[in-house]
CSV table of C-alpha atoms in Angstrom, one decimal:
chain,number,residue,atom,x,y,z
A,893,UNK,CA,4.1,-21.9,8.9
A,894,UNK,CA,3.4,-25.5,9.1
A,895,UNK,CA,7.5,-25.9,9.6
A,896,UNK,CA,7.1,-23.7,12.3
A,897,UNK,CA,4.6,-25.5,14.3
A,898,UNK,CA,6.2,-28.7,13.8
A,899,UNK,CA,9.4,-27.2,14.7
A,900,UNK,CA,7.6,-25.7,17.8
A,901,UNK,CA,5.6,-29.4,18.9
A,902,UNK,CA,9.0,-31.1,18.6
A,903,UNK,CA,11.0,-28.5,20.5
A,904,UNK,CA,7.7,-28.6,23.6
A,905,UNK,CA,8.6,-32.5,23.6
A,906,UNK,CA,12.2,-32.0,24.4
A,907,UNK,CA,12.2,-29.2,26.6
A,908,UNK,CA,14.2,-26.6,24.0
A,909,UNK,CA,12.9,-22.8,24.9
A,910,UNK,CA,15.2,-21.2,22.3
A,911,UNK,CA,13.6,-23.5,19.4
A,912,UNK,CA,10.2,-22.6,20.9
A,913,UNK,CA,10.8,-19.0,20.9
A,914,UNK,CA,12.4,-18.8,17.3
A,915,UNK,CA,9.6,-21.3,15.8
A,916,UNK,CA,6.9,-18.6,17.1
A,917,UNK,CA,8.9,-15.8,16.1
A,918,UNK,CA,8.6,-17.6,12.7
A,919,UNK,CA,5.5,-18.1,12.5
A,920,UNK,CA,4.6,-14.8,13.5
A,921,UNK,CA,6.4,-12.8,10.9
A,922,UNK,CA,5.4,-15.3,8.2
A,923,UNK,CA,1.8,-15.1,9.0
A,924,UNK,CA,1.8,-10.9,9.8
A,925,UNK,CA,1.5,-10.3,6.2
A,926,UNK,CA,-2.0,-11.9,5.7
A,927,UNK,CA,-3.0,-12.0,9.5
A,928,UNK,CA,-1.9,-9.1,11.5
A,929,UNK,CA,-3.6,-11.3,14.8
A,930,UNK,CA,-0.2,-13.2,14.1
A,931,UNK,CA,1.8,-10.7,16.1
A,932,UNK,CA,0.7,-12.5,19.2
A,933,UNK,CA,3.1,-15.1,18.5
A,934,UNK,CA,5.9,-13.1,18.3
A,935,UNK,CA,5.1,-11.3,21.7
A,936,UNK,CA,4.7,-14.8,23.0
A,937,UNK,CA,8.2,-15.6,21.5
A,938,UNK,CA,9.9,-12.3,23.3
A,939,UNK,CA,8.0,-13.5,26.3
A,940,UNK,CA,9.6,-16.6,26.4
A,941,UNK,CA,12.9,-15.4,25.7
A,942,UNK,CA,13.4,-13.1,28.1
A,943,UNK,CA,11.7,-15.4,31.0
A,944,UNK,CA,14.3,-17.9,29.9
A,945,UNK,CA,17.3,-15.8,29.4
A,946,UNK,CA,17.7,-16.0,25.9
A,947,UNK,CA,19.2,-13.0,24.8
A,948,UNK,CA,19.6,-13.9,20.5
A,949,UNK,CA,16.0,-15.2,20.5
A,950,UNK,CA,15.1,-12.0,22.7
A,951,UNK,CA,16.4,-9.5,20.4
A,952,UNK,CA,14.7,-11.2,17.5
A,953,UNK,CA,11.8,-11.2,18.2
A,954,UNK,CA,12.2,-7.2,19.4
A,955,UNK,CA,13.5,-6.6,16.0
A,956,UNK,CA,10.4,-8.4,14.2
A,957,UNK,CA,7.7,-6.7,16.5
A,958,UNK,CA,8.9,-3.1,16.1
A,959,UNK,CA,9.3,-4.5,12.0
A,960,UNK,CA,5.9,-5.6,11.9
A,961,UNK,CA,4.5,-2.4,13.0
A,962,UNK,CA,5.9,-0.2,10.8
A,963,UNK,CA,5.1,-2.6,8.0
A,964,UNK,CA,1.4,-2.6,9.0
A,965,UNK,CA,1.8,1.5,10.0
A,966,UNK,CA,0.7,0.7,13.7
A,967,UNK,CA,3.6,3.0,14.4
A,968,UNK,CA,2.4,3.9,18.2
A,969,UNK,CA,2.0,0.8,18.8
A,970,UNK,CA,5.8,0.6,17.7
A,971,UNK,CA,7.1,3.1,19.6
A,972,UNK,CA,7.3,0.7,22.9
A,973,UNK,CA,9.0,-2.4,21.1
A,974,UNK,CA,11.7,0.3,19.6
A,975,UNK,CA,12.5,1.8,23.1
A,976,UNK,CA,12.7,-1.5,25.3
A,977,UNK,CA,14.0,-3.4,22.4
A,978,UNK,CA,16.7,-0.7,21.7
A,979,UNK,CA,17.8,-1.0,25.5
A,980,UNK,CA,17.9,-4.3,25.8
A,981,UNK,CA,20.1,-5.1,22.4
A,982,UNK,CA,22.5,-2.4,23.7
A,983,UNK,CA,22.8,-4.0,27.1
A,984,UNK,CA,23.4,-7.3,25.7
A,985,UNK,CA,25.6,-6.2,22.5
A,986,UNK,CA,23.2,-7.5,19.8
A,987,UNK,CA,24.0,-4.8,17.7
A,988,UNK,CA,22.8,-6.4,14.4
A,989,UNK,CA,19.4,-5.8,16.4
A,990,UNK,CA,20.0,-2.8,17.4
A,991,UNK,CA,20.7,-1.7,14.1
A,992,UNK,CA,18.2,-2.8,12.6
A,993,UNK,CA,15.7,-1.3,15.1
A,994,UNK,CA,17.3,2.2,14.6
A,995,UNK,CA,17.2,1.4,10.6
A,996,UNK,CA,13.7,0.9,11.0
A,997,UNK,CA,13.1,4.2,13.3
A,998,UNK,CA,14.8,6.5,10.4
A,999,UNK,CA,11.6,4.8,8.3
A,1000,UNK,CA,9.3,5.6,10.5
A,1001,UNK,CA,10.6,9.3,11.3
A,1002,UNK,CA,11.0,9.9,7.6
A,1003,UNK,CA,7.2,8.5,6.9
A,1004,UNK,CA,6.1,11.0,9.9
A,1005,UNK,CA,7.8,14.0,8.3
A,1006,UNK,CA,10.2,14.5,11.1
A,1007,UNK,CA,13.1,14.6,8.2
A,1008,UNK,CA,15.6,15.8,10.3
A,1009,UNK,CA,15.4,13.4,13.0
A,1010,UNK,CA,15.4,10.2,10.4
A,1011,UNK,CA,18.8,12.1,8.7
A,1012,UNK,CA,20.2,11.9,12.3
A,1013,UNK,CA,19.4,8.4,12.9
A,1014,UNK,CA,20.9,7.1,9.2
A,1015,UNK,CA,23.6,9.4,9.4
A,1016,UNK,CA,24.7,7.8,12.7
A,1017,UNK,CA,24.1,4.5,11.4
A,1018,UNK,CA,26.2,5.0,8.4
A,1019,UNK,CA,29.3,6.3,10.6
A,1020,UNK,CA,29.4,3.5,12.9
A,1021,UNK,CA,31.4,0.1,12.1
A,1022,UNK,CA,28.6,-1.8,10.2
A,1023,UNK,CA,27.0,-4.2,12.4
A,1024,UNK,CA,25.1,-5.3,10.1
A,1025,UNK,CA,25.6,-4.0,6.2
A,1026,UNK,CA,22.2,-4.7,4.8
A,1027,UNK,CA,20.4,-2.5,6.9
A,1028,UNK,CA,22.0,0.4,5.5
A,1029,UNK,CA,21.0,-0.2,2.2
A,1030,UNK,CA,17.6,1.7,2.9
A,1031,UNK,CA,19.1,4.3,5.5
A,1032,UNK,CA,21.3,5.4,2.5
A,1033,UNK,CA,18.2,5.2,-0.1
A,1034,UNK,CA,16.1,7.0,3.0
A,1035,UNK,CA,19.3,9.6,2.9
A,1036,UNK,CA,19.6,10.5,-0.7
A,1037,UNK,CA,15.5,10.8,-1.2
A,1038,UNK,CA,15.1,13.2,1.8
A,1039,UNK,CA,18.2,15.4,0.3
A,1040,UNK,CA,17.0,15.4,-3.2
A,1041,UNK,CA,13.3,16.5,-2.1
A,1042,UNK,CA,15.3,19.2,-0.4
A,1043,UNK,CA,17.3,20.0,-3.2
A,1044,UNK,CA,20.2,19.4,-1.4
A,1045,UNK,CA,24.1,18.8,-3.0
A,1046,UNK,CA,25.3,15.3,-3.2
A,1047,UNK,CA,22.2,13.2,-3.1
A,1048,UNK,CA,23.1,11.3,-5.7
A,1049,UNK,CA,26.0,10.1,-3.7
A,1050,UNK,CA,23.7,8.2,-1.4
A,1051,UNK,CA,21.5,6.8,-4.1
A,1052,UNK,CA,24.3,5.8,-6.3
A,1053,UNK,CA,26.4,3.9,-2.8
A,1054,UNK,CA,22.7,2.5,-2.1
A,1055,UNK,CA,22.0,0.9,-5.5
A,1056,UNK,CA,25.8,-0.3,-5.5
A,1057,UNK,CA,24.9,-2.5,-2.3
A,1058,UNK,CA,21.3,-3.6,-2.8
A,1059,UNK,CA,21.4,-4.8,-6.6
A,1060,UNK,CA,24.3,-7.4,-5.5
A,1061,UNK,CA,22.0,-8.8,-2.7
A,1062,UNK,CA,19.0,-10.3,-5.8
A,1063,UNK,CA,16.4,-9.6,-2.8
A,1064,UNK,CA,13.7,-7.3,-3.5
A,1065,UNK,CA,13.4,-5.8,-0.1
A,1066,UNK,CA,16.4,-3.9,-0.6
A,1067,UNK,CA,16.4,-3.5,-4.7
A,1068,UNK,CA,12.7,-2.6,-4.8
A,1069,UNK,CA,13.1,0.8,-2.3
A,1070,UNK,CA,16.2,1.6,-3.5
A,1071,UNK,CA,14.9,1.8,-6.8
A,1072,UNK,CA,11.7,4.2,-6.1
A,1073,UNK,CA,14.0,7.1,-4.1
A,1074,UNK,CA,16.2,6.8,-7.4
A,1075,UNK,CA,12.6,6.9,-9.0
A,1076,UNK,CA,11.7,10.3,-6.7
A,1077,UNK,CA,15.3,11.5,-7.1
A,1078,UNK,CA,15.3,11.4,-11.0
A,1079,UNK,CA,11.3,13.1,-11.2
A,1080,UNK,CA,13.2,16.1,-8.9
A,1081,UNK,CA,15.3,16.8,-11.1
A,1082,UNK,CA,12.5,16.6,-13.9
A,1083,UNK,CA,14.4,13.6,-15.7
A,1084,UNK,CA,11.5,11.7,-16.6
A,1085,UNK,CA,12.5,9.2,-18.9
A,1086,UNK,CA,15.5,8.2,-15.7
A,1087,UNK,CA,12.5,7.9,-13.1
A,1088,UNK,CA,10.6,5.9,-15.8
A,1089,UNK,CA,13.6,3.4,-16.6
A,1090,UNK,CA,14.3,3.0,-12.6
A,1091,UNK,CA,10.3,2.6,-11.9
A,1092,UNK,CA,10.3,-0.5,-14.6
A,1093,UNK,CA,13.8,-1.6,-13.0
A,1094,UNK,CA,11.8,-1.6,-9.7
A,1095,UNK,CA,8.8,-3.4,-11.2
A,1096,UNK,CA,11.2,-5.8,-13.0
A,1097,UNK,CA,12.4,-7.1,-9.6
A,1098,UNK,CA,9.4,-7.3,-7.8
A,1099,UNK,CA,7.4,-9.1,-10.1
A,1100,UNK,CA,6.3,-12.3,-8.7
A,1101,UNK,CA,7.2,-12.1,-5.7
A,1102,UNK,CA,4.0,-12.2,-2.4
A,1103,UNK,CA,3.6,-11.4,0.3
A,1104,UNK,CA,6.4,-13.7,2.2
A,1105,UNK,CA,9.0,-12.2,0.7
């Protein structure tokens, strides 16, 4: 956070909008996990962006507000920051954005229990040319745990292609979920001692980490 500021105070000095609006995007998203007041600076960031015609730093910080939201379950609140910031990556061909908003929107639907509207989303997601491979770690995690609750064939597919990308990666924002819908998968399917070996894998990863990461 102090970074951040510093970054932003030297970037006023020289007149550089696109270091001002990435340094409050920034501090923002480091700060939303213990403050969610800290969202203001990442509106001010998209603000800034778009006034000044800075499309990366734009779609950033569209990408971290709709993220923040679901994080925090303000999903409402959300829904504005995925429409407009859905739009305006697609006009301007940020499709790592974009993909990541609609990653983020097969979350929420799945969290809301509109199942077959989150399947639709990661299933679209999946088919395109991969913008952005990462995000579909958790669309094919999100895939495989809505098919297995349904006792659908081929779940396992998913989970298995899911756990193949995310375990490569070391980061625990991918590992850690991927992990708990092999969890739900196994307990489905009344494996027990499988969910319990995944659930420790899952605890084994996120142990030590905070808030930040």
């Amino acid at each position: 956070i102090e970074l951040a500021r510093r970054a932003a105070a030297l970037a006023v000095s020289v007149g550089a909008s696109d270091v001002i609006a990435d340094a409050l995007n920034t501090e923002g998203c480091a700060a939303a996990g213990t403050d969610p007041a800290s969202v203001e600076l990442i509106r001010r960031s998209l603000e800034l962006a778009i006034s000044r015609g800075l499309p990366i730093q734009a779609g950033r910080a569209y990408s971290n507000l709709y993220g923040v939201s679901c994080d925090q379950f303000r999903f409402e609140e959300g829904e504005q920051y995925y429409r407009d910031g859905v739009a305006y990556c697609d006009q301007h061909d940020l499709d790592a954005h974009s993909s990541f908003l609609r990653a983020c929107r097969a979350i929420v639907l799945e969290h809301r229990g509109r199942w077959d509207e989150a399947l639709a989303i990661g299933a679209q997601l999946l088919d395109e040319s991969p913008a952005a491979p990462l995000h579909q770690i958790c669309v094919q995690a999100l895939i495989g745990a809505i098919r297995a609750r349904r006792g659908d064939p081929d779940f396992w597919r998913s989970l298995d292609g899911a756990i193949a990308r995310a375990a490569p990666t070391g980061q625990p924002q991918y590992i850690v979920p991927t992990r708990l819908a092999r969890t739900e998968a196994f307990l489905t399917e009344g494996r027990v001692d499988e969910a319990r070996r995944e659930a420790e894998l899952a605890a084994d990863v996120a142990r030590g980490i905070d808030e930040w990461t």
